[in-house]
Every structure is written in C-alpha cells, then in structure tokens.
C-alpha cells in the first residue's frame, strides 16, 4: 500500500493505493476532509467492434456514507439520482478525450462515495481518484488530470468551497484540466463578466496543478505500471489513398447543403457511391471503408472553415442562424414559447405551483431532507432528429442538458419569499440541429415572461464550437450538429445582457489554453446579445398579470400559538377550509400561512376563514359570537373559533339583571365588545357597552353575590365550566399540530 498526504484548500487531502479493490486494473482511495471516495477501473482485453470508444462511468453515493438508511420500501440504493448522474458526466467528459485515438477496448470506471462529511462535495476528489487509478493501471491514458471547484465570497476566490460557503458565493465553477490546459468546464453564476470567468479558470488551474503534482509524487513512490499492448486496426494497403481520391470532391459538394436532412442524405449517398466502387477492390473492408469515409468528411469540413472562413450552411464563423419566436401559443399552460433557431426548435412551457409542489431531495450531503422550488426538465425525443430509436426513460444527456438550462435561469428568478410559487419549466425539443439546450434556455425565459413571472432579466444561450489544426483555429458561433460532431469543442454560454449565468465546455482534444477560451467567451457574448435582441422584439418584459389558470397565492402571518387551532384535531379544521373553498393552504412552524387558489374569490374566502380562526382578539373591538354556556355570574360567548370570553352578569344590560337567562340563552347569537383582558389572558366582554345608557337611569349592582360593577374583579370560574385553557380556546395542540396539512 502506498499513501501520500497534503493540505489542499485548507483541508487534509490524501491519496491511497493498494489497499482496496486490488483485483481491478487500477484503484485509488481519496480522502478530502472526512469525505472519502473509492475509484476502481477495469478494461476488456479485446477490442470492441463499436464505432466509438466504449467508456462507462458509474458514480454512486452510498447512504451509509452519511450514516443514513435509504428511504422507500426496498431500503437499498436504486437508480442513480440526478446529482449522481451529473457527477458521473463530469468525470466522463473530463477523461474521455485523454484515451488514445483508435483505442476501442471497453473501459469501466466505478466511483463509490463511502464517507460524506456534509461539508465537502465528493465529485472533485472522485475525479482525482479516477485519474490516479487510470494512470496506475495498464490502461493507456494521457494523464494525470485533476479538477477544482471555484467560488467567490466577498470578492475573494475560494478553491473547493464547502457547501455552506457556496450558499454565499456568486458563482460556482467546476474546472478539469491537465498541467497546462483546460479540458472541461461546468458552472453557474449570478451574472458575472467574461473577465471573471477567465480569472476563475486561472485560480482553478493553480489548484489543478497542485493535485497533479501530488499524483506524480505518489506515482514516483509507487513505481510505474506497464501499459497494455494494443494496436490500432490496420487498413488494407492502398485503401486510404483510394478513398481520398474518390470521396474528397463528392463529400465537399455534399457537405455544402444548407438544409440538415438534405445535407445528411447527400453525404450518405456520396459515401455509399464511393463504398460501392471500392468494395470490388476491398471485399472484406466494409468496416474500414466506413471509418475512412468519416475521416474524409471530418477533414473536408474543417479544411473549408479554416481556408475559406465559410461554414457548410454558408454562415460566417460569428454568425447566428435565423430566429423565430411565438409566445402564448398554449391556451391552458401558464406560460409558453416556441423558440426556433435555424433547424433547432424547442417548445417550452412554464407551470406555477404551490409550496406543496416542491421537489423533496434526500441526499448524503445534507443532514435533513431539502426541497427544490424550481425545476427545468429537458426532453429529447428521437423524432427531433428524424430518427427511430427506443425510448427507455430519461437519458443522462437529457438530465445534463436540463441541469445546464436550469442553472442558466435560476440566477434571475425572484426570491421565493417575494414570489412564493414552485416553478416548473418543461422543454420539449421538436427539432434538433445543434444547441437544443441553449434553445431551451431562451424558450424557458420567454415562457416565464409569458407566465408573468417577474424574473430580473431575459436569459439567452449560445453554443460555441472550435476547429483547430496546429496553430490555426476558428471559433464558431451557434454551431450545427455536424460542426459539433466534427469539431473540437462544444462550449455553451448562457446569460443576460449584464453577464453569464451558466457555462459548460467539452472538448475532444487534449486541452485548450486560456487565450482561446478568452476569445470564445467574447464571441459568445456578442452572439448572446444578438439573440437577446431578437427575444426582446417578441416579448420585451414579463406580462403584467399571471395566467387566469395559474393559482393566486397570498401569505399571512399568524401567532405560532394559533397553528394548532388552524390545523385542528388531526387536520380537520384546515381540511375543512380547503374542501369548502377549493384553496390549498400550508402553514410552517413560524406561523407563515400560504393560501393558493385558482380564482381570487376562493382565495379571499379562504383568507377570511383563516383570519377568523387565527385572529388575536383586540380590546375595544366588536365581535358577533355564540353563547356557549350560561352561569349564575354571566355567559360565556365564543367570539372566534375556539376563543371564548365572559360577559359578566353586570355587563349583559343596563340596570340590574336577576338571572343570566333573562337576557341570553345558550346558542343565541349576540354582539359583544371586548373591554379587558386580565393577567391570565381571560377575556372580559360586554353587551351593554354597545347599547346607549337610558336617560335618567341609575346603574344598580347585581345580586347573586357574584360581584357588581365598579371595577370589582370577576369571580373565579368554577372548574369544568370552560373547555380549553388560556383565552378560552377549545381543543389542545398536543400531537395534533403539524407543519403542513
């Protein structure tokens, strides 16, 4: 076993190898703080026949890592959560470019989070563990690499901030890279500038270099591992030259078709014609011909852009495709937009819900269950690309693209306290020819505008591409699917006119320097501003009113001691209000009551009922109440649900009253005035205070030995005469109180 330890970002960081998972091709255990991650990698001895490199990354959080037992009936870990899938994608996108071209042996990477200290995220230590495991295995890998998370608190850069620190950070950027270049970027921010992003990348690179040096030191200590022998599939002699000779001209012509499907059909037809000609000479080379024809297509597109400055659809490198926008096209949706850019189209709908609609999350990174009040779900059906393929649930790609678009809009939403709605956006991609996630960002912002959500600003996104050959390169704005497939970079940037809110970068080469990144960011800013201008023409600001089908929400604060009265025994009272009005009511432990209803009349009726139950009696106020019981010394009147007061016999009427029942009867509705509250909280009511005193009459003391007027203290109430305790409330709170109905 070999082990090395250092301090990174103010916390202990340890890499260990040779103690766990020793039958894997390579393994590593990384500890950061008290968060521990185990990575194990394996490789097949045989080459796959697949036309791509078969790499699989599985990232799983063990609930025992946080001392928890899984929820549900099965009580074991099931399908990975969205958070686990996003972490797996970060690792996959960081390591995939670093395997050698032509290597087709299947590689599996498993990551287990086996201890979670609920302070430090496990995804950065996970990539460190994977990098070391791959470098110490027999698998060919151009590492080591590492990753760092960057935050900013009060203008100070923070490497690998804790969960608590991230709550106060205006940005969160995850960067993976080698010693000299950047491989992957993922993050969100609150409208930061392009210069801020470049500074964050520079800070991240310092942290990455520290972790790479730690790996090199341990590798030197442990000794090198012999790499497996593999050979790239050899081509029949003369095949490559013949393919170039026959295919270059045909594919060059076929590629320059503006329409996606016309272009694809022309390219496939040209490939088929060349393959048919050459199969006579190379009857066993169908697979190799397919690969070589793809290589010719790759080089033709790239050479054209670099030599002529024109793309296959005729655009210049910095030109955005034509945009068309329709809003409010779904009558019953709370907000909707159809955003079309070139041959990419997204139908986006926004739905407003209540606090009961929040998503509940159970994570090993939180001590308790957390909730999420904003969601963006992205769907990519096969018909969007004209394909036929099976649909097997939400894919990892859909989760990743949805998260990117969600983060882009998150930063401009109004605070929940000011706009207490749960918001869900759904983006259904109807056509796709590049950058459908950025179309979802644009459509999402427009749908919120259409719904009347007071977001701070419109958000737009654009996908940037790169073609790089040696020192010569071209940065492309608003890339097509073909340019994404045959290019070197997919760099998505979303934001407002003021700054960036979300960013994601993947590359297919071994890394980029900051110079190209800086240029790409500036070109993306110009493209984003152009798209925002087109969006402004369609819908310049949020609509003044919410959809008539959206719930109306009002909040009110009640005395926390009244929560039990509002909820009632086993929730009977609050359910009764909801059943009668159709409103949805929630109450939290602070006494904040949220009332939601479709239609203002139902909401107002529910509000009045809640107010009647939870109102605090005010001295001097007049109430209409019901006589609950009569006694020799007066009558008990319920002026609010569960709140009673005493009308002393001397306060029933002007003049002497011999018997309470001469004036009021049990069950009678009477109007009373609250005249006092004693030190024990008991209420003193009066009926005569609301009636003018007869002229010439003299007040006489009441009999019965129960005391009269003149400020005498009311007699002690006999036990058993009243239900409830202080203030005459009936019904105890006890175990009946709950946070929500």
XYZ file of C-alpha atoms in Angstrom:
741
model
C 0.000 0.000 0.000
C 1.230 3.475 -0.903
C -0.095 6.707 0.561
C 0.586 10.421 0.257
C -0.940 13.300 2.190
C -1.001 17.078 1.849
C -3.152 20.066 2.696
C -5.351 21.410 -0.102
C -7.700 24.396 0.243
C -7.100 24.335 3.985
C -8.187 20.712 4.469
C -6.275 17.416 4.551
C -6.095 15.606 1.201
C -4.894 12.001 0.959
C -4.396 9.609 -1.975
C -4.004 5.925 -1.177
C -3.497 2.927 -3.461
C -3.073 -0.793 -2.949
C -5.449 -1.414 -0.031
C -8.919 -1.644 -1.638
C -10.230 -3.167 -4.898
C -6.919 -4.809 -5.705
C -8.311 -7.063 -8.463
C -9.362 -4.067 -10.552
C -6.956 -2.864 -13.226
C -6.383 0.208 -11.065
C -7.886 1.708 -7.938
C -7.403 4.668 -5.625
C -8.899 5.917 -2.377
C -9.010 9.703 -1.933
C -9.931 11.437 1.313
C -10.701 15.165 1.455
C -11.661 16.366 4.905
C -13.735 13.406 6.044
C -15.235 12.736 2.614
C -13.849 9.500 1.138
C -14.126 8.296 -2.461
C -13.068 4.946 -3.927
C -12.426 4.671 -7.676
C -11.862 1.367 -9.488
C -11.189 0.981 -13.219
C -11.246 -2.106 -15.421
C -10.605 -2.800 -19.113
C -11.537 -5.507 -21.569
C -8.697 -7.412 -23.214
C -10.479 -7.443 -26.571
C -11.254 -4.583 -28.896
C -14.893 -3.685 -29.390
C -16.440 -3.578 -32.856
C -18.400 -0.456 -31.930
C -17.734 2.695 -33.984
C -16.931 4.669 -30.823
C -14.827 4.283 -27.685
C -16.951 2.263 -25.182
C -16.334 4.108 -21.908
C -18.762 3.767 -18.983
C -18.624 5.836 -15.791
C -20.756 4.912 -12.769
C -20.835 7.272 -9.786
C -22.762 6.034 -6.721
C -23.293 7.579 -3.312
C -23.645 5.042 -0.532
C -26.174 6.214 2.054
C -24.105 4.626 4.818
C -21.521 7.272 3.930
C -23.655 9.790 5.843
C -24.999 7.365 8.439
C -28.366 7.094 6.712
C -30.714 4.304 5.615
C -32.338 4.648 2.173
C -35.984 5.681 2.096
C -38.843 3.814 0.433
C -39.875 0.193 0.836
C -36.817 -1.532 -0.636
C -34.267 0.115 1.684
C -31.331 -0.159 -0.669
C -29.729 2.158 -3.179
C -31.602 2.159 -6.508
C -31.155 4.027 -9.761
C -28.691 6.917 -9.523
C -30.109 10.302 -8.608
C -29.798 13.310 -10.894
C -26.910 14.521 -8.730
C -25.047 11.235 -9.138
C -25.625 11.276 -12.911
C -24.310 14.842 -13.175
C -21.167 13.870 -11.225
C -20.666 10.846 -13.491
C -20.967 13.121 -16.546
C -18.321 15.482 -15.174
C -15.875 12.572 -14.835
C -16.765 11.072 -18.234
C -16.381 14.390 -20.070
C -13.047 15.054 -18.358
C -11.342 11.726 -19.078
C -12.822 10.727 -22.465
C -10.550 12.986 -24.612
C -7.420 11.529 -22.998
C -7.675 7.957 -24.286
C -5.686 7.355 -27.476
C -7.414 7.649 -30.838
C -8.427 4.254 -32.150
C -8.440 2.588 -28.710
C -11.678 0.530 -28.654
C -11.243 -1.731 -25.626
C -14.187 -1.341 -23.274
C -13.319 0.627 -20.116
C -15.452 0.822 -16.983
C -14.963 3.352 -14.214
C -16.713 2.863 -10.870
C -16.779 5.541 -8.191
C -18.170 4.917 -4.699
C -18.668 7.727 -2.201
C -18.108 5.804 1.039
C -17.907 8.678 3.537
C -19.629 12.069 3.344
C -18.768 14.752 5.894
C -21.596 17.025 4.597
C -19.086 19.839 4.161
C -17.038 18.807 1.115
C -18.500 17.714 -2.215
C -17.221 14.313 -3.342
C -17.111 14.983 -7.097
C -13.727 16.745 -7.144
C -11.963 14.065 -5.032
C -13.689 11.490 -7.271
C -12.018 12.786 -10.436
C -8.691 12.846 -8.620
C -9.198 9.196 -7.607
C -10.189 8.206 -11.163
C -7.159 9.968 -12.655
C -4.756 8.195 -10.318
C -6.463 4.815 -10.793
C -6.190 5.134 -14.602
C -2.567 6.269 -14.514
C -1.564 3.405 -12.245
C -3.434 0.840 -14.347
C -2.422 -0.857 -17.579
C -4.974 1.262 -19.459
C -3.429 3.809 -21.872
C -4.346 7.281 -20.596
C -2.785 10.700 -21.236
C -2.986 11.858 -17.621
C -2.723 12.723 -14.867
C -5.511 15.302 -14.628
C -7.434 16.864 -11.755
C -10.366 19.177 -11.098
C -11.153 22.101 -8.829
C -14.323 23.916 -7.863
C -14.062 27.710 -7.648
C -16.309 30.053 -5.695
C -16.144 33.736 -4.828
C -17.086 35.204 -1.469
C -16.897 38.965 -0.938
C -14.585 39.337 -3.947
C -12.246 36.616 -2.642
C -11.612 33.486 -4.712
C -12.130 30.204 -2.848
C -10.880 26.809 -4.024
C -13.190 23.850 -3.338
C -15.622 25.852 -1.176
C -17.723 23.942 1.345
C -21.465 23.548 0.877
C -22.025 26.338 3.393
C -19.628 28.699 1.608
C -21.333 28.035 -1.736
C -24.588 29.414 -0.336
C -22.906 32.839 -0.178
C -20.912 32.586 -3.404
C -21.924 34.481 -6.543
C -20.517 31.718 -8.745
C -19.692 28.018 -8.807
C -17.323 26.835 -11.497
C -16.005 23.279 -11.845
C -12.866 23.049 -13.983
C -10.953 19.923 -15.035
C -7.616 20.046 -16.743
C -4.054 18.897 -17.159
C -0.967 20.753 -16.011
C -1.083 23.193 -18.922
C -4.589 23.158 -20.406
C -8.306 23.051 -19.678
C -10.388 20.015 -20.601
C -13.843 20.570 -19.103
C -15.776 23.474 -17.566
C -19.162 23.378 -15.844
C -20.786 26.011 -13.675
C -23.308 28.695 -12.874
C -23.155 32.277 -11.656
C -25.106 35.409 -10.848
C -24.458 37.460 -13.991
C -20.667 37.577 -13.842
C -18.458 39.033 -16.559
C -16.301 37.164 -19.061
C -13.197 38.514 -17.293
C -14.445 36.979 -14.027
C -14.722 33.597 -15.745
C -11.145 33.837 -17.030
C -9.913 34.734 -13.532
C -11.802 31.777 -12.085
C -10.209 29.462 -14.661
C -6.773 30.781 -13.698
C -7.471 30.149 -9.995
C -8.707 26.642 -10.828
C -5.556 25.834 -12.788
C -3.389 26.546 -9.740
C -5.434 24.042 -7.739
C -5.310 21.505 -10.569
C -1.504 21.717 -10.755
C -1.202 21.098 -7.013
C -3.251 17.897 -7.307
C -1.371 16.724 -10.391
C 1.960 17.166 -8.624
C 0.623 15.121 -5.699
C -0.251 12.291 -8.109
C 3.180 12.448 -9.741
C 4.881 12.258 -6.342
C 2.868 9.169 -5.366
C 3.409 7.530 -8.768
C 7.150 8.024 -8.352
C 6.944 6.475 -4.910
C 4.821 3.543 -6.089
C 6.560 2.877 -9.389
C 5.235 2.807 -12.929
C 2.840 0.129 -14.229
C 3.422 -1.386 -17.659
C 0.699 -0.344 -20.072
C -1.269 -2.914 -22.073
C -0.262 -3.589 -25.647
C -2.838 -2.689 -28.266
C -2.745 -1.818 -31.938
C -4.981 0.386 -33.985
C -6.819 -1.607 -36.640
C -4.623 -1.728 -39.740
C -6.001 -0.675 -43.110
C -5.578 -2.692 -46.304
C -2.739 -1.318 -48.374
C -3.786 1.474 -50.738
C -7.307 1.823 -49.300
C -6.779 5.223 -47.631
C -5.379 6.844 -50.776
C -8.183 5.431 -52.972
C -10.870 6.674 -50.551
C -9.418 10.187 -50.545
C -9.133 10.197 -54.321
C -12.750 9.211 -54.908
C -14.506 10.800 -51.913
C -12.995 14.253 -51.333
C -14.733 16.072 -54.184
C -18.080 14.347 -53.713
C -18.173 14.923 -49.955
C -17.094 18.562 -50.312
C -20.065 19.203 -52.579
C -22.471 17.195 -50.410
C -21.460 18.971 -47.203
C -22.385 22.411 -48.537
C -26.155 21.996 -48.336
C -27.923 24.431 -46.017
C -30.728 22.050 -45.017
C -29.694 19.466 -42.445
C -31.537 16.462 -43.892
C -30.658 17.324 -47.488
C -27.014 17.560 -46.375
C -27.120 14.267 -44.483
C -28.776 12.481 -47.413
C -26.229 13.886 -49.873
C -23.297 12.919 -47.640
C -24.606 9.384 -47.081
C -25.318 8.982 -50.790
C -21.763 10.089 -51.668
C -20.314 7.685 -49.110
C -22.427 4.825 -50.456
C -21.319 5.502 -54.032
C -17.630 5.509 -53.057
C -18.007 2.397 -50.913
C -19.746 0.549 -53.746
C -16.895 1.401 -56.111
C -14.211 0.278 -53.669
C -15.826 -2.900 -52.291
C -14.882 -4.677 -55.507
C -11.204 -3.992 -54.730
C -11.534 -4.454 -50.958
C -14.351 -7.008 -50.431
C -13.574 -7.515 -46.724
C -13.039 -3.856 -45.912
C -16.590 -2.523 -45.389
C -15.874 -1.509 -41.783
C -12.602 0.202 -42.665
C -14.230 1.996 -45.619
C -16.887 3.405 -43.321
C -14.211 4.730 -40.935
C -12.116 6.269 -43.727
C -15.122 7.975 -45.332
C -15.918 9.518 -41.952
C -12.339 10.774 -41.756
C -12.619 12.399 -45.192
C -15.849 14.142 -44.169
C -14.133 15.319 -40.963
C -11.180 16.865 -42.779
C -13.264 18.395 -45.598
C -15.477 20.349 -43.194
C -12.547 21.543 -41.116
C -10.375 22.498 -44.097
C -13.214 24.516 -45.628
C -13.774 26.575 -42.474
C -10.073 27.227 -41.902
C -9.286 28.066 -45.530
C -12.405 29.965 -46.675
C -13.985 31.201 -43.420
C -17.346 29.809 -44.550
C -19.316 27.064 -42.858
C -21.302 24.278 -44.506
C -24.572 26.239 -44.256
C -22.957 29.365 -45.731
C -22.600 31.321 -42.496
C -19.554 33.202 -41.293
C -17.856 31.922 -38.102
C -19.533 34.515 -35.838
C -22.994 34.460 -37.445
C -26.153 33.262 -35.649
C -28.888 31.394 -37.543
C -32.278 32.986 -38.225
C -34.561 33.107 -35.174
C -38.355 32.975 -34.936
C -40.373 33.162 -31.712
C -44.017 32.524 -30.778
C -45.323 33.099 -27.256
C -48.605 32.308 -25.543
C -49.457 29.554 -28.015
C -50.667 27.005 -25.414
C -54.010 28.328 -24.088
C -54.083 26.399 -20.819
C -50.384 26.452 -19.940
C -49.456 29.228 -17.517
C -46.738 30.388 -19.927
C -45.388 29.040 -23.212
C -42.974 29.808 -26.017
C -41.882 28.179 -29.261
C -38.268 29.126 -29.932
C -36.796 28.253 -33.321
C -33.198 28.947 -34.357
C -32.326 27.512 -37.755
C -33.387 23.867 -37.624
C -33.380 23.680 -33.840
C -36.762 24.152 -32.191
C -37.919 23.914 -28.562
C -41.479 24.053 -27.261
C -41.186 25.337 -23.695
C -43.972 25.576 -21.094
C -43.900 27.094 -17.610
C -46.174 25.918 -14.798
C -46.714 27.694 -11.481
C -47.459 25.586 -8.430
C -47.647 25.996 -4.691
C -45.365 25.128 -1.805
C -46.855 21.621 -1.816
C -45.380 21.072 -5.284
C -41.721 21.447 -4.285
C -39.397 18.564 -5.075
C -38.102 16.798 -1.988
C -34.473 15.694 -2.093
C -32.791 13.190 0.174
C -29.022 13.499 -0.167
C -25.991 12.272 1.722
C -24.678 15.848 1.540
C -27.459 17.243 3.742
C -28.312 16.330 7.313
C -32.045 16.640 6.616
C -34.353 16.465 3.618
C -34.147 19.546 1.417
C -36.605 20.951 -1.097
C -36.339 22.460 -4.551
C -38.851 25.027 -5.806
C -37.529 25.468 -9.362
C -37.137 22.694 -11.915
C -36.344 22.622 -15.631
C -36.911 19.330 -17.411
C -35.474 18.777 -20.888
C -36.801 16.101 -23.262
C -35.099 14.992 -26.470
C -37.388 12.601 -28.394
C -35.978 10.660 -31.354
C -38.288 12.388 -33.875
C -36.432 15.661 -33.187
C -33.589 14.341 -35.343
C -35.775 12.285 -37.683
C -34.594 9.042 -36.112
C -36.263 5.848 -34.939
C -34.847 4.564 -31.662
C -36.201 3.055 -28.453
C -37.262 5.320 -25.586
C -36.020 3.987 -22.251
C -36.665 6.716 -19.727
C -34.788 9.963 -19.213
C -31.237 9.723 -20.549
C -28.108 11.050 -18.868
C -27.776 13.568 -21.680
C -31.293 14.888 -21.040
C -30.564 15.250 -17.320
C -27.307 17.068 -18.044
C -28.809 19.466 -20.602
C -31.770 20.170 -18.336
C -29.459 20.966 -15.444
C -27.427 23.339 -17.627
C -30.548 25.232 -18.728
C -31.989 25.232 -15.195
C -28.824 26.776 -13.790
C -28.891 29.439 -16.515
C -32.335 30.680 -15.427
C -32.014 30.042 -11.680
C -29.977 33.176 -11.048
C -32.617 35.616 -12.356
C -35.657 34.210 -10.544
C -37.338 36.307 -7.844
C -36.748 35.145 -4.247
C -39.298 32.605 -3.014
C -40.294 34.986 -0.220
C -41.357 37.579 -2.801
C -42.881 35.168 -5.329
C -43.937 32.079 -3.353
C -44.553 29.777 -6.309
C -42.993 26.462 -7.222
C -41.920 26.849 -10.861
C -41.528 24.012 -13.351
C -40.330 24.519 -16.918
C -40.539 21.725 -19.487
C -38.606 21.972 -22.745
C -39.657 19.514 -25.446
C -37.150 19.608 -28.284
C -39.144 19.237 -31.521
C -36.254 19.713 -33.959
C -32.541 19.483 -33.343
C -29.602 20.615 -35.392
C -27.242 21.774 -32.677
C -27.592 23.687 -29.427
C -31.021 22.468 -28.294
C -30.084 23.081 -24.637
C -29.435 26.752 -25.395
C -32.754 26.963 -27.264
C -34.310 25.606 -24.059
C -32.730 28.464 -22.100
C -34.137 31.073 -24.492
C -37.550 29.405 -24.605
C -37.576 28.988 -20.827
C -37.005 32.701 -20.207
C -39.714 33.612 -22.731
C -42.173 31.145 -21.167
C -41.586 32.758 -17.764
C -42.171 36.186 -19.317
C -45.392 34.858 -20.840
C -46.461 33.450 -17.449
C -45.962 36.846 -15.808
C -43.124 35.671 -13.562
C -41.129 38.784 -12.544
C -37.680 37.467 -13.432
C -34.904 40.044 -13.226
C -33.886 39.844 -16.892
C -34.199 37.733 -20.011
C -31.653 34.918 -20.420
C -30.277 33.574 -23.697
C -27.707 30.928 -24.530
C -25.443 30.123 -27.444
C -23.207 27.145 -28.246
C -19.698 27.823 -29.494
C -17.504 25.452 -31.488
C -13.834 25.219 -32.378
C -11.828 23.855 -35.270
C -8.115 23.691 -34.534
C -5.316 22.338 -36.681
C -1.875 23.061 -35.275
C -1.673 26.779 -34.523
C -4.509 27.624 -36.907
C -8.037 27.722 -35.449
C -11.532 29.120 -35.944
C -14.147 29.757 -33.263
C -17.724 29.147 -34.436
C -20.887 30.767 -33.047
C -24.170 28.835 -32.821
C -22.823 25.513 -34.062
C -24.702 22.943 -36.105
C -24.904 19.298 -35.138
C -22.361 18.481 -37.855
C -19.940 21.097 -36.510
C -20.365 19.706 -33.013
C -19.698 16.165 -34.256
C -16.690 17.026 -36.421
C -15.309 19.941 -34.387
C -13.028 20.079 -31.359
C -15.188 21.886 -28.808
C -18.735 22.327 -27.573
C -18.734 25.461 -25.410
C -22.155 26.606 -24.174
C -22.545 30.041 -22.560
C -25.834 31.437 -21.222
C -26.574 34.732 -19.551
C -28.270 38.126 -19.568
C -27.172 41.444 -21.020
C -25.270 42.011 -17.759
C -23.334 38.766 -17.504
C -23.013 34.984 -17.523
C -25.352 32.737 -15.551
C -24.319 29.292 -16.825
C -21.394 27.778 -18.688
C -20.354 24.337 -19.934
C -17.429 23.250 -22.068
C -16.437 19.879 -23.505
C -13.509 19.295 -25.841
C -12.285 16.422 -27.986
C -8.633 17.379 -27.975
C -6.267 17.135 -25.020
C -6.821 20.677 -23.810
C -7.246 24.389 -24.537
C -5.228 27.355 -23.415
C -6.762 30.435 -21.815
C -6.170 32.580 -24.908
C -8.652 30.595 -26.996
C -11.073 30.409 -24.057
C -10.993 34.194 -23.696
C -11.701 34.706 -27.397
C -14.530 32.183 -27.313
C -16.126 33.929 -24.332
C -16.062 37.317 -26.057
C -17.506 35.907 -29.290
C -20.195 34.127 -27.236
C -21.100 37.436 -25.545
C -21.753 39.071 -28.911
C -23.856 36.136 -30.053
C -25.843 36.156 -26.811
C -26.605 39.871 -27.115
C -27.859 39.337 -30.670
C -30.229 36.577 -29.522
C -31.448 38.679 -26.583
C -32.273 41.435 -29.057
C -34.460 39.041 -31.080
C -36.176 37.848 -27.900
C -36.872 41.448 -26.884
C -38.717 42.030 -30.158
C -41.041 39.108 -29.387
C -41.711 39.799 -25.691
C -39.741 42.618 -24.037
C -40.803 42.058 -20.410
C -42.898 39.801 -18.161
C -46.632 40.142 -18.690
C -48.375 42.359 -16.133
C -50.708 39.606 -14.889
C -50.420 35.902 -14.274
C -52.414 33.494 -16.418
C -56.026 33.189 -15.297
C -55.368 29.466 -14.896
C -52.409 29.982 -12.552
C -53.037 29.810 -8.813
C -53.143 33.063 -6.892
C -51.082 32.966 -3.744
C -51.346 35.161 -0.686
C -49.348 34.836 2.527
C -50.262 35.907 6.031
C -48.556 35.537 9.368
C -50.357 34.175 12.403
C -49.360 33.746 16.010
C -47.479 30.425 16.193
C -49.638 29.553 19.189
C -52.627 29.595 16.813
C -51.202 26.982 14.450
C -52.888 24.180 16.353
C -56.234 25.975 16.115
C -55.874 26.391 12.351
C -54.905 22.777 11.775
C -57.443 21.373 14.199
C -57.692 17.806 15.518
C -55.900 15.542 13.033
C -56.040 18.330 10.433
C -59.841 18.531 10.458
C -60.091 22.337 10.529
C -57.624 23.121 7.758
C -59.010 20.337 5.563
C -62.486 21.736 6.067
C -61.403 25.162 4.815
C -59.714 23.593 1.780
C -62.753 21.441 0.963
C -65.139 24.381 1.279
C -63.124 26.895 -0.730
C -61.027 24.740 -3.070
C -57.924 26.611 -1.921
C -54.650 24.975 -0.937
C -53.314 26.020 2.448
C -49.929 25.378 4.033
C -48.514 26.649 7.318
C -44.972 26.437 8.627
C -43.634 26.454 12.166
C -43.056 30.213 12.149
C -46.739 30.900 11.573
C -46.407 31.770 7.869
C -49.637 30.699 6.158
C -49.680 30.350 2.365
C -53.046 30.255 0.601
C -53.241 29.329 -3.076
C -56.329 29.121 -5.257
C -57.289 29.414 -8.910
C -59.566 32.443 -8.723
C -59.428 35.395 -6.374
C -62.844 34.727 -4.808
C -61.861 31.312 -3.455
C -58.562 32.677 -2.180
C -60.236 35.603 -0.384
C -62.844 33.319 1.199
C -60.083 31.024 2.474
C -58.116 34.005 3.754
C -61.124 35.275 5.698
C -61.712 31.849 7.232
C -58.088 31.539 8.289
C -58.152 35.057 9.698
C -61.315 34.298 11.652
C -59.744 31.218 13.250
C -56.351 32.718 13.997
C -57.125 36.374 14.695
C -55.998 37.805 18.011
C -58.839 39.461 19.966
C -58.361 43.241 20.262
C -59.544 45.282 23.227
C -62.205 47.716 22.087
C -63.198 45.616 19.067
C -66.753 44.401 18.480
C -67.489 40.733 17.752
C -70.516 38.660 16.876
C -70.424 35.450 18.833
C -72.396 32.482 20.105
C -73.393 31.923 23.724
C -71.715 28.643 24.660
C -72.975 28.397 28.238
C -74.739 30.403 30.941
C -73.957 30.563 34.652
C -75.188 32.430 37.694
C -72.493 35.067 37.178
C -72.772 35.573 33.425
C -72.466 33.997 29.970
C -69.527 32.562 28.060
C -69.520 33.744 24.441
C -67.339 32.306 21.656
C -66.195 35.328 19.647
C -63.780 33.369 17.424
C -63.453 29.661 16.752
C -62.023 28.235 19.963
C -61.824 31.635 21.711
C -64.332 32.479 24.447
C -64.815 35.324 26.869
C -67.085 36.074 29.824
C -69.932 38.551 29.682
C -70.384 39.180 33.377
C -73.984 39.457 34.516
C -73.370 43.120 35.190
C -72.371 43.631 31.527
C -75.422 41.999 29.968
C -77.602 45.102 30.037
C -78.046 48.456 31.698
C -79.734 48.117 35.038
C -79.981 45.149 37.342
C -80.154 41.604 35.967
C -81.557 38.987 38.283
C -80.774 35.964 36.144
C -78.474 35.469 33.153
C -81.108 33.506 31.264
C -83.425 36.520 31.409
C -81.182 38.190 28.823
C -79.393 35.460 26.838
C -79.869 31.781 26.156
C -77.354 29.065 25.205
C -76.810 29.004 21.418
C -78.005 32.580 20.921
C -76.015 34.866 18.591
C -75.050 38.105 20.334
C -72.891 41.142 19.620
C -70.284 41.934 22.249
C -67.368 44.291 22.845
C -64.023 43.175 24.254
C -63.386 45.514 27.171
C -60.474 43.907 29.001
C -58.034 41.008 29.234
C -56.776 40.037 32.692
C -53.277 38.950 33.662
C -54.170 35.324 32.966
C -55.320 36.147 29.450
C -59.047 35.760 30.183
C -61.319 37.941 28.094
C -63.969 40.284 29.558
C -66.828 41.040 27.211
C -69.727 43.441 27.394
C -73.118 43.664 25.684
C -74.306 46.825 27.410
C -71.245 48.760 26.207
C -72.785 48.640 22.718
C -76.177 49.969 23.864
C -76.757 53.633 24.808
C -77.478 54.154 28.505
C -81.158 55.032 29.083
C -81.673 58.644 30.116
C -82.201 59.173 33.823
C -81.426 55.582 34.718
C -79.128 54.730 37.586
C -76.908 51.651 37.500
C -77.535 49.238 40.306
C -75.337 46.439 41.492
C -76.344 42.941 40.519
C -77.244 40.434 43.083
C -76.379 36.875 43.469
C -73.217 37.527 45.487
C -71.233 37.437 42.294
C -69.989 40.998 42.439
C -71.147 44.059 40.584
C -69.697 46.874 38.646
C -67.288 49.484 39.885
C -64.173 47.615 38.767
C -64.571 44.614 41.064
C -62.590 41.603 39.945
C -64.679 38.844 38.303
C -65.123 35.775 40.451
C -63.003 32.652 39.999
C -64.534 30.464 37.378
C -65.657 27.059 38.587
C -63.564 24.195 37.181
C -65.180 22.318 34.380
C -67.204 25.263 33.126
C -64.853 26.022 30.206
C -63.106 23.936 27.665
C -59.541 24.711 26.819
C -57.129 26.850 28.714
C -55.779 30.316 28.192
C -58.037 32.659 26.245
C -60.831 30.105 26.326
C -59.548 28.155 23.308
C -61.114 24.771 22.941
C -59.017 21.840 21.872
C -55.381 21.283 22.817
C -52.477 21.483 20.355
C -50.530 18.492 21.632
C -49.753 15.940 18.973
C -52.357 17.317 16.593
C -50.141 20.146 15.391
C -48.325 19.501 12.148
C -46.341 21.655 9.786
C -48.460 21.104 6.714
C -51.999 19.915 6.159
